[in-house]
PDB file of C-alpha atoms in Angstrom:
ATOM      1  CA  UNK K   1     -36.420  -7.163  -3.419  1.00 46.00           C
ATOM      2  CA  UNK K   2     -34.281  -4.530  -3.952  1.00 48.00           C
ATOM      3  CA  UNK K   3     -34.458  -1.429  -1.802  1.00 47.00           C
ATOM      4  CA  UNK K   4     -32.917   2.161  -2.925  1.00 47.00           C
ATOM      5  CA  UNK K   5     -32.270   4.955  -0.646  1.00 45.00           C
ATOM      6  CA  UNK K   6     -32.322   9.008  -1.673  1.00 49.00           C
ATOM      7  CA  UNK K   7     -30.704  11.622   0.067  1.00 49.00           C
ATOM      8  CA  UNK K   8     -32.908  14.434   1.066  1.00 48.00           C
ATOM      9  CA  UNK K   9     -32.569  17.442   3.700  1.00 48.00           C
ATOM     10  CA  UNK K  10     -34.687  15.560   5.401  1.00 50.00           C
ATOM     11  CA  UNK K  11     -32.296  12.088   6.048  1.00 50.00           C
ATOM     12  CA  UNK K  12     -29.053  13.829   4.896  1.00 52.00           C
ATOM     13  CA  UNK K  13     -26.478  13.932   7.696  1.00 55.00           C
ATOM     14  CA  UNK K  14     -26.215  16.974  10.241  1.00 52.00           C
ATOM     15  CA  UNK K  15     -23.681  19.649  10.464  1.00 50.00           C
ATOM     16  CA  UNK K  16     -22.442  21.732  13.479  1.00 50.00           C
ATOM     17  CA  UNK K  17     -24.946  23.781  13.174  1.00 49.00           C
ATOM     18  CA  UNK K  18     -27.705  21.005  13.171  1.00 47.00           C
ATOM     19  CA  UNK K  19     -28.669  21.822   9.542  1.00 44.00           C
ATOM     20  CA  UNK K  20     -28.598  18.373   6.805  1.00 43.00           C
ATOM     21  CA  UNK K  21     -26.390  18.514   4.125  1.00 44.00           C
ATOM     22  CA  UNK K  22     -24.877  15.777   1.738  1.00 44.00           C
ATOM     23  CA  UNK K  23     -22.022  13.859   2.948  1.00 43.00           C
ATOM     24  CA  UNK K  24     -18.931  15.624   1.607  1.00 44.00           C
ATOM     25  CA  UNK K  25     -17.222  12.695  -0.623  1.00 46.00           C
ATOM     26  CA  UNK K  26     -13.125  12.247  -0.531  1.00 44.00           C
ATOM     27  CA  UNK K  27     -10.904  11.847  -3.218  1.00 44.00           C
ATOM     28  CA  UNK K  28      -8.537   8.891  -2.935  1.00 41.00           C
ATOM     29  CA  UNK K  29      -5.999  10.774  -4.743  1.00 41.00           C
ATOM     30  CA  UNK K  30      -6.057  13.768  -2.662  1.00 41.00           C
ATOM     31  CA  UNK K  31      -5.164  12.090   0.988  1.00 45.00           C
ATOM     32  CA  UNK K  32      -2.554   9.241  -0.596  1.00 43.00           C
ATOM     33  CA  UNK K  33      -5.058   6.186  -0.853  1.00 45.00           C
ATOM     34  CA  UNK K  34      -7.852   4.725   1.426  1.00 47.00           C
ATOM     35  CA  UNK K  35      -8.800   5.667   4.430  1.00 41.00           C
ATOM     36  CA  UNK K  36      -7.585   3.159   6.341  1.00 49.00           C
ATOM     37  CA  UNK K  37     -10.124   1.651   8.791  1.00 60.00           C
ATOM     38  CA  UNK K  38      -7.894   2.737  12.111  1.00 66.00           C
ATOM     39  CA  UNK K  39      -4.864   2.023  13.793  1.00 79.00           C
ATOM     40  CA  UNK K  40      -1.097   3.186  14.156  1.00 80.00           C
ATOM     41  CA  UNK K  41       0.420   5.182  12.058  1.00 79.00           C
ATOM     42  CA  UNK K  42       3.566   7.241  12.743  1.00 79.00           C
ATOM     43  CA  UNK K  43       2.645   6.648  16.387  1.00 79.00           C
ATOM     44  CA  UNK K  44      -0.574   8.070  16.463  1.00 86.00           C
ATOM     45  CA  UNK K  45      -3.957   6.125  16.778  1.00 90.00           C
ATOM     46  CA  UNK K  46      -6.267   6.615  14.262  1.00 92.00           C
ATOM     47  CA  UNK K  47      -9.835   5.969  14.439  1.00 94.00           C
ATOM     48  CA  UNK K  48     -13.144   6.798  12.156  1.00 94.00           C
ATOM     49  CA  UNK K  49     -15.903   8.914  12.659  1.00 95.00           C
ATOM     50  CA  UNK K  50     -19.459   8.531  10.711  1.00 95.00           C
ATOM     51  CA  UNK K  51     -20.395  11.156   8.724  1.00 95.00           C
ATOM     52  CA  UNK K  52     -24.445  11.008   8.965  1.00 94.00           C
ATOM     53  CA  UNK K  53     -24.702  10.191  12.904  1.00 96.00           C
ATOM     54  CA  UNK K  54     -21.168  11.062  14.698  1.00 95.00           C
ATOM     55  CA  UNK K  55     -20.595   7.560  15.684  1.00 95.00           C
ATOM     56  CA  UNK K  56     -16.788   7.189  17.055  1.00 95.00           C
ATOM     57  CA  UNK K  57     -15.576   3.429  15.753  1.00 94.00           C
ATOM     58  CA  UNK K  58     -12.634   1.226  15.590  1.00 93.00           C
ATOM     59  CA  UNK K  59     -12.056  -0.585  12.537  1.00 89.00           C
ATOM     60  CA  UNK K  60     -15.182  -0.576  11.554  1.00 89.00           C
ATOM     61  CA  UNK K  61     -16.741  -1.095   8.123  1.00 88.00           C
ATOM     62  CA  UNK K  62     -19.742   0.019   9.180  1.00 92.00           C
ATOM     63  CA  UNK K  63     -21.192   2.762  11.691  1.00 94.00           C
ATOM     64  CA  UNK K  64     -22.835   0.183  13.978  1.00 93.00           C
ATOM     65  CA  UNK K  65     -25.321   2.893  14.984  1.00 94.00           C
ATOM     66  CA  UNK K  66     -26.565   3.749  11.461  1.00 94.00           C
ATOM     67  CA  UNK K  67     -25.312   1.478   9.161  1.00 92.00           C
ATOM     68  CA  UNK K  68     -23.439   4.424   6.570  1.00 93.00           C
ATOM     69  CA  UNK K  69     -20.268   3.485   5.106  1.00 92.00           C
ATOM     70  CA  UNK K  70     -19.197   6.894   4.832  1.00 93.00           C
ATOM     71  CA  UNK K  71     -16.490   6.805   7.362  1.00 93.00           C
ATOM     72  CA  UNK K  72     -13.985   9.958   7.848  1.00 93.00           C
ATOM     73  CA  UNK K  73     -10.621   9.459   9.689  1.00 93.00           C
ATOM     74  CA  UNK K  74      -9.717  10.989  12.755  1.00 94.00           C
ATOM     75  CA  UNK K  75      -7.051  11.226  15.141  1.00 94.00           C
ATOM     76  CA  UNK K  76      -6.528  10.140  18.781  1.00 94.00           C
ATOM     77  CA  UNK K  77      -5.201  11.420  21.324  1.00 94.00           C
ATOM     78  CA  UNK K  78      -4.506   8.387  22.565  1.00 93.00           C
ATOM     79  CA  UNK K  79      -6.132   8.704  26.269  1.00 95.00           C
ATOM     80  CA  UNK K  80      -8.939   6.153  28.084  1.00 96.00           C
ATOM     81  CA  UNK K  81     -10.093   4.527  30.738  1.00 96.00           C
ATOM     82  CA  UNK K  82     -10.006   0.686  31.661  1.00 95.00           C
ATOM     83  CA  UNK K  83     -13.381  -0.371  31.044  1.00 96.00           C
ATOM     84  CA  UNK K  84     -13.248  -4.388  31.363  1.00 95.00           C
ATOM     85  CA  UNK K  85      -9.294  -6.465  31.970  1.00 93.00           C
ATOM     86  CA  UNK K  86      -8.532  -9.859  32.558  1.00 92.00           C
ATOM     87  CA  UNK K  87      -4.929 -11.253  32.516  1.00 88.00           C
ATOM     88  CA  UNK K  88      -4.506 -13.373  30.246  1.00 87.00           C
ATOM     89  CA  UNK K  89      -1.607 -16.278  30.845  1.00 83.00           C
ATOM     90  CA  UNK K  90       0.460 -17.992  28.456  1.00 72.00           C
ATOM     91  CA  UNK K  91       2.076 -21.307  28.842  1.00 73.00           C
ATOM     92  CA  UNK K  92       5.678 -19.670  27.631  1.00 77.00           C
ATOM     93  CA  UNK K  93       5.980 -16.121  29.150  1.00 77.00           C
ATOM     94  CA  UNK K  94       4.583 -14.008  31.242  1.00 81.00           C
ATOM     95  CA  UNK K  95       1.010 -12.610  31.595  1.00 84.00           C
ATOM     96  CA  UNK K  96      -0.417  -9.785  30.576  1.00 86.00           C
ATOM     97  CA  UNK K  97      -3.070  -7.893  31.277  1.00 89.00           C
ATOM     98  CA  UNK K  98      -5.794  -7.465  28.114  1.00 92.00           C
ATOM     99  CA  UNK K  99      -8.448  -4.693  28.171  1.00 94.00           C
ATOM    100  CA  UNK K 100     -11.567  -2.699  26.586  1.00 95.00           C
ATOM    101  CA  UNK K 101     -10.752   0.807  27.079  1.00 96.00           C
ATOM    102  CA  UNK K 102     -13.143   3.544  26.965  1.00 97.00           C
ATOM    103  CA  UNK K 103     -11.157   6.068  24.795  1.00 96.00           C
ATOM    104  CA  UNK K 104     -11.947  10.063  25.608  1.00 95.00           C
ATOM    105  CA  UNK K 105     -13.454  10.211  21.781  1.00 95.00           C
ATOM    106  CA  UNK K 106     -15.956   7.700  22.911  1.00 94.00           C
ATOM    107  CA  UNK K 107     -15.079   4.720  20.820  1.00 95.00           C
ATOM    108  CA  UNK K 108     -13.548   1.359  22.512  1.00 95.00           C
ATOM    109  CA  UNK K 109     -10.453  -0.483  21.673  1.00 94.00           C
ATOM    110  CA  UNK K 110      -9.266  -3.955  23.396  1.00 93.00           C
ATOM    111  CA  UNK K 111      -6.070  -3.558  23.615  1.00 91.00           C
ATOM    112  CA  UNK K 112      -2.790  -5.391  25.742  1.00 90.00           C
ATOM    113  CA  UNK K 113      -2.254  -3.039  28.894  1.00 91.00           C
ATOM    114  CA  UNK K 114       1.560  -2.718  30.556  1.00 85.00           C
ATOM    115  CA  UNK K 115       1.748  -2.675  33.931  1.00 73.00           C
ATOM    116  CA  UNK K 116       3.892  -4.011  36.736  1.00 75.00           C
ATOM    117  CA  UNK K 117       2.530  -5.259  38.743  1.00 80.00           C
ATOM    118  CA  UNK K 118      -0.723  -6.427  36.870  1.00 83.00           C
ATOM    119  CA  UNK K 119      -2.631  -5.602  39.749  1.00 83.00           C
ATOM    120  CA  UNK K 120      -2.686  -2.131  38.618  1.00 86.00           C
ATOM    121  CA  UNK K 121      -4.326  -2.720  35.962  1.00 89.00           C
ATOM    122  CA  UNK K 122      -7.802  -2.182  37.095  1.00 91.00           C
ATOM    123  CA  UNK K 123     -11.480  -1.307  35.771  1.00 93.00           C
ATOM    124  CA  UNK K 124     -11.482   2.813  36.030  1.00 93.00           C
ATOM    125  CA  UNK K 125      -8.008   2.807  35.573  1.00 93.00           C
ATOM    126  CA  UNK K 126      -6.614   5.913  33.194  1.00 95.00           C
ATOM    127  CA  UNK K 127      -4.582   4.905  30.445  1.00 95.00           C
ATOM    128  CA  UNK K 128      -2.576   6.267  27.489  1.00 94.00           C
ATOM    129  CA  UNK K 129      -1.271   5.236  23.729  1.00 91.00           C
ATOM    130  CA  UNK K 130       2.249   3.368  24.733  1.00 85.00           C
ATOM    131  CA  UNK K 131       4.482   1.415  22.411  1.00 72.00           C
ATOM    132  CA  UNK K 132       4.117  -3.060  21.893  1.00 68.00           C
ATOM    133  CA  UNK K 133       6.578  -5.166  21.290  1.00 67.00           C
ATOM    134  CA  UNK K 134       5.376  -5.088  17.728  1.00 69.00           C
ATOM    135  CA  UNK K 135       5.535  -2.466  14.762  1.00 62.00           C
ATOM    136  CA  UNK K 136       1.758  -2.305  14.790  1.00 68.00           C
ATOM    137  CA  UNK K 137       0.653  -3.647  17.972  1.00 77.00           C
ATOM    138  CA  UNK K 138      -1.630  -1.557  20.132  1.00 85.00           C
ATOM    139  CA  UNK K 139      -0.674  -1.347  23.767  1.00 89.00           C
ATOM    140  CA  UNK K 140      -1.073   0.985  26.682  1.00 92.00           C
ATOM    141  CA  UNK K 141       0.194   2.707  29.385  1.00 91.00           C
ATOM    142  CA  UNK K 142      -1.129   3.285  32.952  1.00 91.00           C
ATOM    143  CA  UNK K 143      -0.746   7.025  33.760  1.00 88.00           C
ATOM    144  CA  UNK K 144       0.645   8.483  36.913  1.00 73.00           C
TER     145      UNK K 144
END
């Protein structure tokens, strides 16, 4: 069975205004390639936004809310809150403290938290975009 979907005012996605329209469609050419489904890049966190319902995600394929593919890029401003941490020990090293954080765009992100000692590191904590020990690695920052 093979099921087709048409876009009409009725089931297009909304504007500011509240008013359908069609999903505006990106040329690959024009931003450099893919969107890429979030992450860092130049030091800036980068996350996706669904076009039809609003939906914040994180790497994402899908809006989870909707199920559109029609993703759009957006950037962070790198700010949360702790929502869930648990340390997390390693048999060579020290722990660390691991977290979902609520970020202020309303999307989540589980991501390594720094902070000495890790008992700072706690559920309604606020946090910011810091730098892992990694290129590419997402970590955070408490704030002061």
């Amino acid at each position: 069975m093979s099921h087709t979907v048409i876009e009409t005012a009725a089931n297009g996605p909304l504007t500011g205004d509240g008013v359908p329209t069609a999903a505006p469609r990106i040329d690959p050419d024009q931003r450099g390639g893919p969107v890429p489904a979030g992450g860092i890049r130049d030091g800036v966190l980068y996350f996706q936004r669904c076009r039809w319902c609003h939906t914040a995600v994180f790497r994402r394929l899908l809006c989870p809310v909707c199920g559109s593919t029609d993703m759009a890029e957006e950037r962070s401003d790198g700010t949360g809150v702790i929502h869930h941490v648990t340390v997390v020990g390693r048999s060579a090293g020290r722990p660390r403290a691991m977290a979902i954080i609520d970020m202020r765009e309303g999307f989540r992100i589980r991501a390594r938290v720094s902070a000495v000692p890790l008992a700072r590191a706690c559920v309604g904590a606020q946090v910011r975009l810091g730098f892992g020990p990694q290129p590419q690695e997402i970590a955070f920052q408490l704030c002061d």
